[in-house]
Every structure is written in C-alpha cells, then in structure tokens.
Tab-separated table of C-alpha atoms in Angstrom:
chain	number	residue	atom	x	y	z
A	34	MET	CA	24.370	-19.774	46.092
A	35	LEU	CA	24.479	-16.088	45.140
A	36	LEU	CA	23.990	-16.925	41.442
A	37	PHE	CA	21.046	-19.166	42.333
A	38	LEU	CA	19.391	-16.375	44.333
A	39	ARG	CA	19.897	-13.906	41.474
A	40	ARG	CA	18.243	-16.304	39.006
A	41	CYS	CA	15.323	-16.844	41.406
A	42	LEU	CA	14.885	-13.104	41.710
A	43	ALA	CA	14.987	-12.630	37.936
A	44	LEU	CA	12.386	-15.359	37.440
A	45	SER	CA	10.143	-13.791	40.069
A	46	LEU	CA	10.336	-10.414	38.340
A	47	LEU	CA	9.482	-11.985	34.994
A	48	LEU	CA	6.464	-13.748	36.457
A	49	CYS	CA	5.224	-10.582	38.126
A	50	PHE	CA	6.195	-8.178	35.316
A	51	PRO	CA	6.195	-9.945	31.936
A	52	SER	CA	7.056	-6.697	30.146
A	53	LEU	CA	10.521	-6.931	31.696
A	54	GLY	CA	11.256	-10.057	29.631
A	55	PHE	CA	14.330	-10.418	27.486
A	56	ALA	CA	14.280	-9.013	23.956
A	57	ASP	CA	14.651	-12.503	22.489
A	58	SER	CA	11.569	-13.929	24.259
A	59	LEU	CA	8.115	-14.052	22.730
A	60	ASP	CA	5.645	-11.400	23.822
A	61	GLY	CA	2.113	-12.740	23.822
A	62	ALA	CA	0.377	-9.331	23.639
A	63	ASN	CA	2.466	-8.185	20.686
A	64	THR	CA	1.978	-11.502	18.947
A	65	GLY	CA	-1.785	-11.331	19.416
A	66	TRP	CA	-1.964	-7.821	17.988
A	67	ILE	CA	0.116	-8.633	14.912
A	68	LEU	CA	-1.961	-11.768	14.306
A	69	THR	CA	-5.023	-9.486	14.275
A	70	SER	CA	-3.311	-6.856	12.141
A	71	THR	CA	-2.270	-9.467	9.567
A	72	ALA	CA	-5.906	-10.516	9.108
A	73	LEU	CA	-6.940	-6.856	8.802
A	74	VAL	CA	-4.350	-6.108	6.089
A	75	LEU	CA	-5.421	-9.142	4.044
A	76	PHE	CA	-9.011	-7.982	4.558
A	77	MET	CA	-7.967	-4.731	2.809
A	78	THR	CA	-7.273	-6.604	-0.421
A	79	LEU	CA	-9.757	-9.447	-0.116
A	80	PRO	CA	-12.472	-8.295	-0.125
A	81	GLY	CA	-11.867	-4.542	0.423
A	82	LEU	CA	-9.822	-3.412	-2.578
A	83	ALA	CA	-11.426	-6.022	-4.834
A	84	LEU	CA	-14.910	-4.635	-4.138
A	85	PHE	CA	-13.739	-1.016	-4.207
A	86	TYR	CA	-12.188	-1.467	-7.649
A	87	GLY	CA	-14.915	-3.848	-8.865
A	88	GLY	CA	-17.650	-1.267	-8.376
A	89	LEU	CA	-15.673	1.447	-10.180
A	90	VAL	CA	-15.377	-0.376	-13.529
A	91	ARG	CA	-18.122	-1.092	-16.023
A	92	SER	CA	-20.314	-4.118	-15.371
A	93	LYS	CA	-18.743	-6.094	-18.231
A	94	ASN	CA	-15.376	-5.983	-16.423
A	95	VAL	CA	-16.311	-6.435	-12.763
A	96	LEU	CA	-15.297	-10.110	-12.557
A	97	SER	CA	-12.016	-9.441	-14.282
A	98	VAL	CA	-11.003	-6.957	-11.596
A	99	LEU	CA	-12.097	-9.279	-8.771
A	100	MET	CA	-10.222	-12.138	-10.444
A	101	GLN	CA	-7.078	-10.061	-10.830
A	102	CYS	CA	-7.058	-9.153	-7.142
A	103	PHE	CA	-7.596	-12.751	-6.044
A	104	THR	CA	-4.979	-14.122	-8.449
A	105	ILE	CA	-2.403	-11.541	-7.383
A	106	ALA	CA	-2.997	-12.566	-3.769
A	107	CYS	CA	-2.168	-16.169	-4.700
A	108	VAL	CA	0.871	-15.412	-6.867
A	109	ALA	CA	2.330	-12.842	-4.440
A	110	SER	CA	1.981	-15.250	-1.520
A	111	ILE	CA	3.816	-18.035	-3.333
A	112	LEU	CA	6.607	-15.751	-4.516
A	113	TRP	CA	6.989	-14.167	-1.087
A	114	PHE	CA	7.492	-17.666	0.329
A	115	ALA	CA	9.955	-18.607	-2.402
A	116	VAL	CA	12.267	-15.603	-2.632
A	117	GLY	CA	10.430	-12.324	-1.976
A	118	TYR	CA	10.841	-12.343	1.791
A	119	SER	CA	14.485	-13.222	1.507
A	120	ILE	CA	15.192	-10.429	-1.002
A	121	ALA	CA	13.418	-7.931	1.228
A	122	PHE	CA	14.531	-8.922	4.731
A	123	SER	CA	17.568	-11.206	4.750
A	124	GLU	CA	21.101	-9.925	5.080
A	125	GLY	CA	22.685	-8.765	1.854
A	126	THR	CA	23.858	-5.492	0.357
A	127	SER	CA	22.407	-2.027	0.871
A	128	LEU	CA	20.395	-2.564	-2.331
A	129	MET	CA	19.029	-6.098	-1.957
A	130	GLY	CA	18.845	-8.911	0.527
A	131	GLY	CA	20.365	-12.299	-0.175
A	132	LEU	CA	18.769	-15.731	-0.580
A	133	SER	CA	19.548	-17.101	2.866
A	134	LYS	CA	15.820	-17.055	3.683
A	135	ALA	CA	14.663	-18.454	0.336
A	136	PHE	CA	11.759	-20.870	0.765
A	137	LEU	CA	11.716	-19.600	4.366
A	138	ALA	CA	14.786	-21.584	5.280
A	139	GLY	CA	15.387	-21.467	9.014
A	140	VAL	CA	11.899	-20.148	9.819
A	141	ALA	CA	10.360	-22.472	12.420
A	142	GLU	CA	7.818	-22.317	15.237
A	143	GLU	CA	10.374	-21.104	17.727
A	144	THR	CA	12.148	-18.604	15.451
A	145	LEU	CA	11.593	-15.000	16.510
A	146	SER	CA	11.693	-11.642	14.754
A	147	GLY	CA	12.073	-9.283	17.680
A	148	ASP	CA	9.529	-10.568	20.204
A	149	ILE	CA	7.024	-12.060	17.745
A	150	PRO	CA	7.298	-15.322	15.781
A	151	GLU	CA	9.239	-14.824	12.551
A	152	SER	CA	6.541	-16.836	10.764
A	153	LEU	CA	4.072	-14.123	11.808
A	154	PHE	CA	6.380	-11.362	10.626
A	155	VAL	CA	6.679	-13.178	7.277
A	156	LEU	CA	2.901	-13.415	6.976
A	157	PHE	CA	2.312	-9.788	8.034
A	158	GLN	CA	4.755	-8.534	5.442
A	159	MET	CA	3.265	-10.923	2.881
A	160	THR	CA	-0.044	-9.078	3.123
A	161	PHE	CA	1.763	-5.859	2.176
A	162	ALA	CA	3.335	-7.673	-0.774
A	163	ILE	CA	-0.159	-8.734	-1.842
A	164	ILE	CA	-1.887	-5.376	-1.765
A	165	THR	CA	0.859	-3.355	-3.478
A	166	PRO	CA	0.708	-4.997	-6.941
A	167	ALA	CA	-3.056	-5.282	-6.549
A	168	LEU	CA	-3.267	-1.500	-6.242
A	169	ILE	CA	-1.618	-1.182	-9.682
A	170	VAL	CA	-4.598	-2.984	-11.252
A	171	GLY	CA	-6.494	0.309	-11.160
A	172	GLY	CA	-4.083	1.915	-13.623
A	173	PHE	CA	-4.730	-0.550	-16.451
A	174	ALA	CA	-8.248	-1.756	-15.571
A	175	GLU	CA	-10.528	-2.925	-18.379
A	176	ARG	CA	-7.865	-3.382	-21.079
A	177	MET	CA	-4.946	-5.627	-20.053
A	178	LYS	CA	-4.696	-9.314	-20.864
A	179	PHE	CA	-5.131	-11.543	-17.816
A	180	SER	CA	-1.934	-13.429	-18.665
A	181	ALA	CA	-0.067	-10.142	-18.848
A	182	VAL	CA	-1.497	-9.035	-15.486
A	183	VAL	CA	-0.252	-12.221	-13.816
A	184	LEU	CA	3.213	-12.089	-15.375
A	185	PHE	CA	3.655	-8.386	-14.739
A	186	SER	CA	2.528	-8.630	-11.101
A	187	ALA	CA	4.830	-11.583	-10.426
A	188	VAL	CA	8.002	-10.107	-11.906
A	189	TRP	CA	7.262	-6.580	-10.591
A	190	LEU	CA	6.962	-7.927	-7.057
A	191	LEU	CA	10.485	-9.336	-7.243
A	192	VAL	CA	12.281	-6.591	-9.142
A	193	VAL	CA	10.583	-3.492	-7.668
A	194	TYR	CA	8.643	-4.162	-4.498
A	195	ALA	CA	11.034	-6.524	-2.710
A	196	PRO	CA	14.193	-4.467	-3.372
A	197	VAL	CA	12.538	-1.191	-2.327
A	198	THR	CA	11.266	-2.894	0.816
A	199	HIS	CA	14.861	-3.867	1.585
A	200	TRP	CA	16.025	-0.308	1.001
A	201	VAL	CA	13.581	1.065	3.558
A	202	TRP	CA	12.780	-1.672	6.098
A	203	GLY	CA	15.289	-4.472	5.498
A	204	GLY	CA	18.522	-2.744	6.447
A	205	GLY	CA	19.085	-1.037	3.091
A	206	TRP	CA	20.476	2.365	2.204
A	207	LEU	CA	17.336	4.464	2.722
A	208	GLY	CA	16.736	3.026	6.164
A	209	GLU	CA	20.351	3.661	7.069
A	210	MET	CA	19.991	7.216	5.844
A	211	GLY	CA	17.119	7.715	8.278
A	212	LEU	CA	14.078	7.804	5.932
A	213	LEU	CA	10.808	8.027	7.839
A	214	ASP	CA	8.316	5.596	6.311
A	215	PHE	CA	6.310	3.943	9.040
A	216	ALA	CA	3.935	1.785	7.012
A	217	GLY	CA	4.629	2.195	3.290
A	218	GLY	CA	4.546	5.667	1.769
A	219	THR	CA	7.504	4.802	-0.426
A	220	VAL	CA	7.372	1.017	-0.244
A	221	VAL	CA	3.672	0.681	-1.101
A	222	HIS	CA	2.036	3.894	-2.309
A	223	ILE	CA	4.753	5.536	-4.375
A	224	THR	CA	5.791	2.260	-6.042
A	225	ALA	CA	2.183	1.310	-6.824
A	226	GLY	CA	1.175	4.821	-7.911
A	227	VAL	CA	4.144	5.360	-10.232
A	228	ALA	CA	3.834	1.847	-11.691
A	229	ALA	CA	0.127	2.426	-12.395
A	230	LEU	CA	0.894	5.717	-14.176
A	231	VAL	CA	3.597	4.087	-16.312
A	232	ALA	CA	1.241	1.207	-17.150
A	233	ALA	CA	-1.522	3.624	-18.156
A	234	LEU	CA	0.907	5.440	-20.463
A	235	VAL	CA	2.362	2.270	-22.020
A	236	LEU	CA	-1.013	0.626	-22.646
A	237	GLY	CA	-2.748	3.819	-23.762
A	238	ASN	CA	-6.276	4.958	-22.984
A	239	ARG	CA	-9.355	2.784	-23.074
A	240	ASN	CA	-11.297	2.863	-26.306
A	241	GLY	CA	-13.624	5.861	-26.264
A	242	TYR	CA	-11.928	7.469	-23.253
A	243	GLY	CA	-12.891	11.125	-23.128
A	244	GLU	CA	-15.684	10.595	-25.646
A	245	VAL	CA	-17.886	7.938	-24.067
A	246	ALA	CA	-19.060	8.112	-20.421
A	247	MET	CA	-17.474	5.359	-18.278
A	248	PRO	CA	-19.093	5.823	-14.858
A	249	PRO	CA	-18.768	3.299	-12.014
A	250	HIS	CA	-21.297	0.548	-12.498
A	251	ASN	CA	-21.996	-0.159	-8.798
A	252	MET	CA	-21.275	2.542	-6.244
A	253	THR	CA	-22.818	0.437	-3.477
A	254	MET	CA	-20.080	-2.162	-4.071
A	255	THR	CA	-17.421	0.565	-4.132
A	256	ILE	CA	-18.550	2.162	-0.868
A	257	THR	CA	-18.756	-1.264	0.789
A	258	GLY	CA	-15.172	-1.951	-0.285
A	259	ALA	CA	-14.067	1.507	0.861
A	260	GLY	CA	-15.463	0.848	4.336
A	261	MET	CA	-13.473	-2.367	4.492
A	262	LEU	CA	-10.360	-0.494	3.462
A	263	TRP	CA	-10.848	2.035	6.235
A	264	VAL	CA	-11.221	-0.694	8.874
A	265	GLY	CA	-8.392	-2.760	7.471
A	266	TRP	CA	-6.032	0.201	7.436
A	267	PHE	CA	-5.880	0.045	11.230
A	268	GLY	CA	-3.923	-3.177	10.838
A	269	PHE	CA	-1.848	-1.700	8.022
A	270	ASN	CA	-0.648	1.283	10.059
A	271	GLY	CA	-1.249	0.202	13.648
A	272	GLY	CA	0.297	-3.202	13.001
A	273	SER	CA	3.449	-1.590	11.626
A	274	ALA	CA	4.433	-0.726	15.208
A	275	LEU	CA	4.986	-4.503	15.553
A	276	ALA	CA	3.826	-4.163	19.136
A	277	ALA	CA	0.673	-3.656	21.191
A	278	ASN	CA	1.696	-0.316	22.644
A	279	GLY	CA	1.225	3.435	22.493
A	280	ASP	CA	2.886	3.714	19.106
A	281	ALA	CA	0.291	1.368	17.619
A	282	ALA	CA	-2.565	3.218	19.337
A	283	MET	CA	-1.374	6.612	18.135
A	284	ALA	CA	-0.839	5.278	14.618
A	285	MET	CA	-4.440	4.090	14.585
A	286	LEU	CA	-5.742	7.404	15.920
A	287	VAL	CA	-3.899	9.566	13.403
A	288	THR	CA	-4.884	7.161	10.606
A	289	HIS	CA	-8.547	7.556	11.442
A	290	LEU	CA	-8.332	11.342	11.737
A	291	SER	CA	-6.524	11.709	8.414
A	292	ALA	CA	-9.082	9.491	6.639
A	293	ALA	CA	-11.958	11.524	8.058
A	294	ALA	CA	-10.305	14.810	7.161
A	295	GLY	CA	-9.429	13.634	3.657
A	296	ALA	CA	-12.960	12.441	2.941
A	297	PHE	CA	-14.680	15.553	4.294
A	298	THR	CA	-12.235	17.882	2.477
A	299	TRP	CA	-12.768	16.169	-0.872
A	300	LEU	CA	-16.565	16.157	-0.610
A	301	THR	CA	-16.517	19.810	0.507
A	302	ILE	CA	-14.488	20.820	-2.557
A	303	GLU	CA	-16.988	18.986	-4.773
A	304	TRP	CA	-19.871	20.655	-2.941
A	305	LEU	CA	-18.402	24.100	-3.567
A	306	LYS	CA	-17.238	23.415	-7.111
A	307	TYR	CA	-20.125	21.381	-8.507
A	308	GLY	CA	-23.015	22.124	-6.154
A	309	LYS	CA	-23.351	18.581	-4.832
A	310	PRO	CA	-20.974	16.265	-2.935
A	311	SER	CA	-20.653	12.764	-4.364
A	312	ALA	CA	-20.286	9.417	-2.639
A	313	LEU	CA	-17.422	8.629	-5.039
A	314	GLY	CA	-15.655	11.808	-3.947
A	315	ALA	CA	-16.099	10.996	-0.272
A	316	VAL	CA	-14.579	7.518	-0.516
A	317	THR	CA	-11.807	8.695	-2.835
A	318	GLY	CA	-10.911	11.418	-0.382
A	319	MET	CA	-10.923	8.822	2.397
A	320	VAL	CA	-8.440	6.652	0.523
A	321	ALA	CA	-6.294	9.714	-0.182
A	322	GLY	CA	-6.270	10.525	3.526
A	323	LEU	CA	-5.333	6.950	4.396
A	324	GLY	CA	-2.551	6.676	1.845
A	325	THR	CA	-1.080	10.055	2.751
A	326	ILE	CA	-0.923	9.429	6.505
A	327	THR	CA	0.602	5.951	6.034
A	328	PRO	CA	4.310	6.920	5.983
A	329	ALA	CA	3.812	9.450	8.806
A	330	SER	CA	1.423	7.458	10.995
A	331	GLY	CA	4.030	6.311	13.506
A	332	PHE	CA	5.732	9.686	13.809
A	333	VAL	CA	3.112	12.442	13.937
A	334	GLY	CA	0.498	13.606	16.442
A	335	PRO	CA	-3.265	14.121	16.042
A	336	ALA	CA	-3.117	17.780	14.992
A	337	GLY	CA	-0.421	17.063	12.431
A	338	ALA	CA	-2.549	14.196	11.117
A	339	MET	CA	-5.473	16.568	10.568
A	340	VAL	CA	-3.261	18.837	8.476
A	341	ILE	CA	-2.017	15.847	6.507
A	342	GLY	CA	-5.573	14.614	5.873
A	343	ILE	CA	-6.798	18.035	4.746
A	344	SER	CA	-3.751	18.429	2.510
A	345	ALA	CA	-4.433	14.967	1.022
A	346	GLY	CA	-8.018	15.938	0.179
A	347	VAL	CA	-6.977	19.170	-1.556
A	348	VAL	CA	-3.796	18.020	-3.333
A	349	CYS	CA	-5.084	14.616	-4.487
A	350	PHE	CA	-8.377	16.153	-5.715
A	351	PHE	CA	-6.636	18.612	-8.009
A	352	ALA	CA	-4.029	16.044	-9.018
A	353	THR	CA	-6.871	13.802	-10.194
A	354	LEU	CA	-8.372	16.591	-12.314
A	355	TRP	CA	-4.950	17.438	-13.750
A	356	ILE	CA	-4.187	13.847	-14.756
A	357	LYS	CA	-7.573	13.218	-16.312
A	358	GLN	CA	-8.622	16.578	-17.784
A	359	LYS	CA	-5.336	18.295	-18.603
A	360	LEU	CA	-2.970	15.440	-19.410
A	361	LYS	CA	-5.742	13.123	-20.685
A	362	ILE	CA	-4.072	10.079	-19.113
A	363	ASP	CA	-6.432	7.156	-18.484
A	364	ASP	CA	-5.243	6.030	-15.080
A	365	SER	CA	-8.573	4.271	-14.872
A	366	LEU	CA	-9.156	4.182	-11.106
A	367	ASP	CA	-6.933	7.155	-10.126
A	368	VAL	CA	-4.092	5.129	-8.619
A	369	PHE	CA	-1.345	7.689	-9.236
A	370	PRO	CA	-3.175	10.881	-8.190
A	371	VAL	CA	-4.505	9.217	-5.024
A	372	HIS	CA	-1.892	6.665	-3.948
A	373	GLY	CA	1.170	7.996	-5.764
A	374	VAL	CA	0.636	11.691	-5.020
A	375	GLY	CA	-0.650	10.840	-1.547
A	376	GLY	CA	2.406	8.712	-0.824
A	377	ILE	CA	4.725	11.508	-2.025
A	378	LEU	CA	2.871	14.141	0.009
A	379	GLY	CA	2.752	11.992	3.163
A	380	THR	CA	6.406	11.014	2.948
A	381	PHE	CA	7.364	14.665	2.574
A	382	LEU	CA	5.138	15.913	5.394
A	383	ALA	CA	6.393	13.179	7.729
A	384	GLY	CA	9.706	14.989	7.748
A	385	ILE	CA	8.007	18.116	9.066
A	386	PHE	CA	5.298	16.934	11.451
A	387	ALA	CA	7.489	14.350	13.121
A	388	SER	CA	9.286	17.241	14.802
A	389	ASP	CA	8.530	17.847	18.480
A	390	ALA	CA	9.081	21.615	18.121
A	391	LEU	CA	5.761	22.525	16.462
A	392	GLY	CA	3.535	23.081	19.468
A	393	ILE	CA	0.189	21.376	19.119
A	394	PHE	CA	1.246	20.081	15.699
A	395	SER	CA	4.285	18.269	17.122
A	396	GLY	CA	5.038	14.608	16.581
A	397	GLN	CA	7.231	12.135	18.392
A	398	GLY	CA	10.454	13.967	17.587
A	399	LEU	CA	13.250	13.592	15.029
A	400	ALA	CA	16.437	11.690	15.630
A	401	GLU	CA	19.008	13.388	17.837
A	402	GLY	CA	20.788	16.153	15.997
A	403	VAL	CA	18.459	16.049	12.972
A	404	THR	CA	16.703	19.222	11.910
A	405	ILE	CA	13.466	19.507	9.982
A	406	GLY	CA	15.403	20.666	6.940
A	407	GLY	CA	17.797	17.735	7.182
A	408	GLN	CA	14.944	15.219	7.596
A	409	VAL	CA	12.991	16.694	4.692
A	410	THR	CA	16.085	16.348	2.514
A	411	VAL	CA	16.238	12.645	3.371
A	412	GLN	CA	12.524	12.293	2.634
A	413	VAL	CA	12.927	13.931	-0.789
A	414	ILE	CA	15.842	11.609	-1.610
A	415	GLY	CA	13.648	8.639	-0.694
A	416	ILE	CA	10.751	9.911	-2.834
A	417	LEU	CA	12.942	10.562	-5.887
A	418	ALA	CA	14.902	7.298	-5.633
A	419	THR	CA	11.793	5.205	-5.209
A	420	GLY	CA	9.868	6.996	-7.935
A	421	VAL	CA	12.634	6.957	-10.543
A	422	TYR	CA	13.609	3.339	-9.896
A	423	THR	CA	9.993	2.210	-10.069
A	424	ALA	CA	9.285	4.147	-13.257
A	425	VAL	CA	12.338	2.877	-15.134
A	426	VAL	CA	12.028	-0.772	-14.129
A	427	THR	CA	8.250	-0.829	-14.665
A	428	PHE	CA	8.624	0.673	-18.144
A	429	ILE	CA	11.300	-1.869	-19.133
A	430	LEU	CA	9.249	-4.742	-17.758
A	431	LEU	CA	6.066	-3.720	-19.588
A	432	LYS	CA	7.931	-3.300	-22.868
A	433	LEU	CA	9.508	-6.736	-22.519
A	434	LEU	CA	6.194	-8.379	-21.745
A	435	ASP	CA	4.546	-6.573	-24.643
A	436	ALA	CA	7.195	-7.953	-27.011
A	437	ILE	CA	6.879	-11.468	-25.593
A	438	THR	CA	3.160	-11.987	-24.958
A	439	GLY	CA	1.404	-8.692	-25.720
A	440	LEU	CA	-0.192	-6.527	-23.052
A	441	ARG	CA	-3.534	-5.401	-24.354
A	442	VAL	CA	-6.659	-7.172	-25.491
A	443	SER	CA	-7.971	-6.400	-28.974
A	444	GLU	CA	-10.406	-3.561	-29.615
A	445	ASP	CA	-13.268	-6.033	-30.172
A	446	GLU	CA	-12.400	-7.890	-26.960
A	447	GLU	CA	-12.301	-4.655	-25.004
A	448	THR	CA	-15.714	-3.736	-26.344
A	449	GLU	CA	-17.112	-7.133	-25.410
A	450	GLY	CA	-15.680	-6.931	-21.896
A	451	LEU	CA	-12.973	-8.834	-20.071
A	452	ASP	CA	-15.379	-10.931	-17.978
A	453	THR	CA	-16.441	-12.873	-21.052
A	454	VAL	CA	-13.200	-12.640	-23.006
A	455	SER	CA	-10.828	-13.650	-20.199
A	456	HIS	CA	-13.018	-15.836	-17.956
A	457	ASN	CA	-16.108	-16.848	-19.962
A	458	GLU	CA	-18.309	-15.594	-17.140
A	459	ARG	CA	-20.541	-12.664	-16.382
A	460	GLY	CA	-20.726	-10.671	-13.177
A	461	TYR	CA	-24.494	-10.301	-13.313
A	462	ASP	CA	-26.882	-12.889	-14.698
A	463	LEU	CA	-30.225	-11.988	-13.119
C-alpha cells in the first residue's frame, strides 16, 4: 500500500510539474525548440550561405556556387546517415566513434538522446555536418571541378569533420580535457577555415587574381543571404543548448550582440580608413561576429559578447587584408580570415570570458578548480590540435584527388565560367 501511495504521489507531481520528469523521458518543450533550431540551421545553408556566396562570385559562376551548396547538402546528409553520425557520436575510442550507429541502427521513434528524440538529435547534428563543408566552398570558388568538389566534400566530412566532432562533443579527448566549444568554434569554423586556406594554396589563385578586378556580381543577393545567416544562427547557437531554457536564451542574446558589434566595428574601420563604409564590409563583419561568438555563446555574458564581437571586427578585418594584400593568397570568399581566424579567436576568448570573476564581463563560470590560465591552455591545445589535424589531412586528401581526377578546371574553362562548363546553364538569361 505504501509503495502504491508513493507512485500515486510521484505521478501527481509529474502531472502538475512536468519539469520534474525523469531524465530518460521526452521533454516536449525541448523537443519543440530543437525541431525549430534544426530548420533554422538548415536555413543557414539553404538558402542563406548559398545566396551569400552566390552574390560574391562573378555572374558566370553564380549557379556553380549554388549547385555546390545544394549538392553538398545532399551528399553530407546521406553520409551522415550511413556512417558520419556513428563516427561522431557512438561509443569508440578517444579519437573516433565506432560503427554501432551506422545506418542509424537502433534509432527509432522512441529512442531518446537526453530528453529529446535521438532522431531529432541526428538531424540537428546533420545540419552542422552540411554547413561545414559548404563553408569551404568559398576558399576554392570559381576554379574547382564540380566532380572534385563532390569527392572532396564527401571524404573530408568523414576523415576530418566527423572525427573532430567526436573529439569535442562525442566523448573524445578534447571534451574530456574540458575544451569549451558550445556550438562549433573548433568543430565547424576552425576546420572549415583551415581547410579553405589549404585548398586555396593547393589550387592556386584564380587567373588574373591581383591584376583583374573580381568584384561581387550581386550584392543584393549577398546581403539577402547574410540576413538569413544572422537569423539562422539563432538555431545554430541557441539550439546547441539542446533545451528550451535560460542557456539557449542567453546564447541567442550574446550571438545577436556579437553579430551587431562585429558588423558595426568592421564598417567603422572602413569608414575611417577609406572614407565610406561598404555593405560588403558590414555583412562580412556580421559573419565574423557570428563565427567568433559561436564557441563561447553558451558560456559568456552580454558584456563579454560585446568585447568578442568588437574583437572579431578588428582582428578579422586586418586578417583579411593580410591574407589578400600581403600574402597574395586567393581565399576567394575570405573563409579563413573570417571563419578560421574568428573560430580561433572565439575559442581562445571563451576561456577568458567564461569566468565568473570578471565583474560585468563575467560569464557562467569555469569548472570547479579551473583557473582562467588553465582553461586558456586547454583552449589553445584544442585550437592547435584541430588546426594541425585539419591542415595535414586536407592537404593529403587534395593531393590524392588531384592525382586521381584532377582538381582544377582548365584556363579556358575558368575564363568561360563554371556555370556553362560544369552545368550547361546560365544564372541570368534576361
């Protein structure tokens, strides 16, 4: 009788206070939020990133960039289902997950990941796996064979992205070490930025780079895509809380503040340096602010986020000039100086502004017994490990593909434009 009364009491509490439910029961509010976040993150790639990149290239290559983003979304989704999710999130070693979840074995309607359906967690993480190789497109835009883009993106997803995801979020060695990366500073932005830089170096500059003007052909398209990225990033960072709670709300707030600060800082520098602020500068600064806050978004407060956003605008602006004007590297759409440098900067600053001992600039606090110096050391290890691994594996992969299929279109094909050469279509036929 006593056991019966206890169970009745427990059931009554659950009915009156659903938040007191067991950890292995589904939470409707959290599920609803992650469903929404998943759609927002996919919205970042299709159409956000596709339009953002499409407007930045020359008109003869606009369809090629859109096509690359769409195709990567398809290929990444299929591979994530087949083995990518399992490599990233199933039990394995500290370096890589196993294949127990290959082809989503064991994932059913009732299977949970925490208090949300595991199928939803798979899909949410799939959208991250889609946008990361799509970001790399900006490093080799306007000169890489379509077949090479598809092969590179597919293999890179499995040998770089999925293992690094396991290191950080899947129970791997960086997560065990205590690396702070809330939504992808190392997993997404450093891997994509470094890979784009390596690709730009391996393929070489576009024909006429530095001699012929190559301005964006449609800034209206680019700004439209940038606006979609800003909106979608709420799902990217806010959704990474995996719950509808204060962590998600704060992550969204600091994300917005950093984006605004990054955009305004970049356009202010241009205003002072060149006499006029540009729309391209504003949206590039916005993306820098978004990418830089990403690893720190779940750990820092509003004032810290403003510092991070301003830092992103300054550091990424001068990194872009250094890459293009000093080093003469044709990272076509500034993937490394914006995403790579931003990811490095944000991952580093997360170790500082997560501290709760900084007054108004305090964050949510470091782990018990961890100092700022100790956390920053872990952050630097994560940055170096991710960057070096990505650079080495990406270089080897590109060289192998070049030997097997070739990477770059011919000079005549590049002059004609990839829309016609690769797809026998034109972006504009008015």
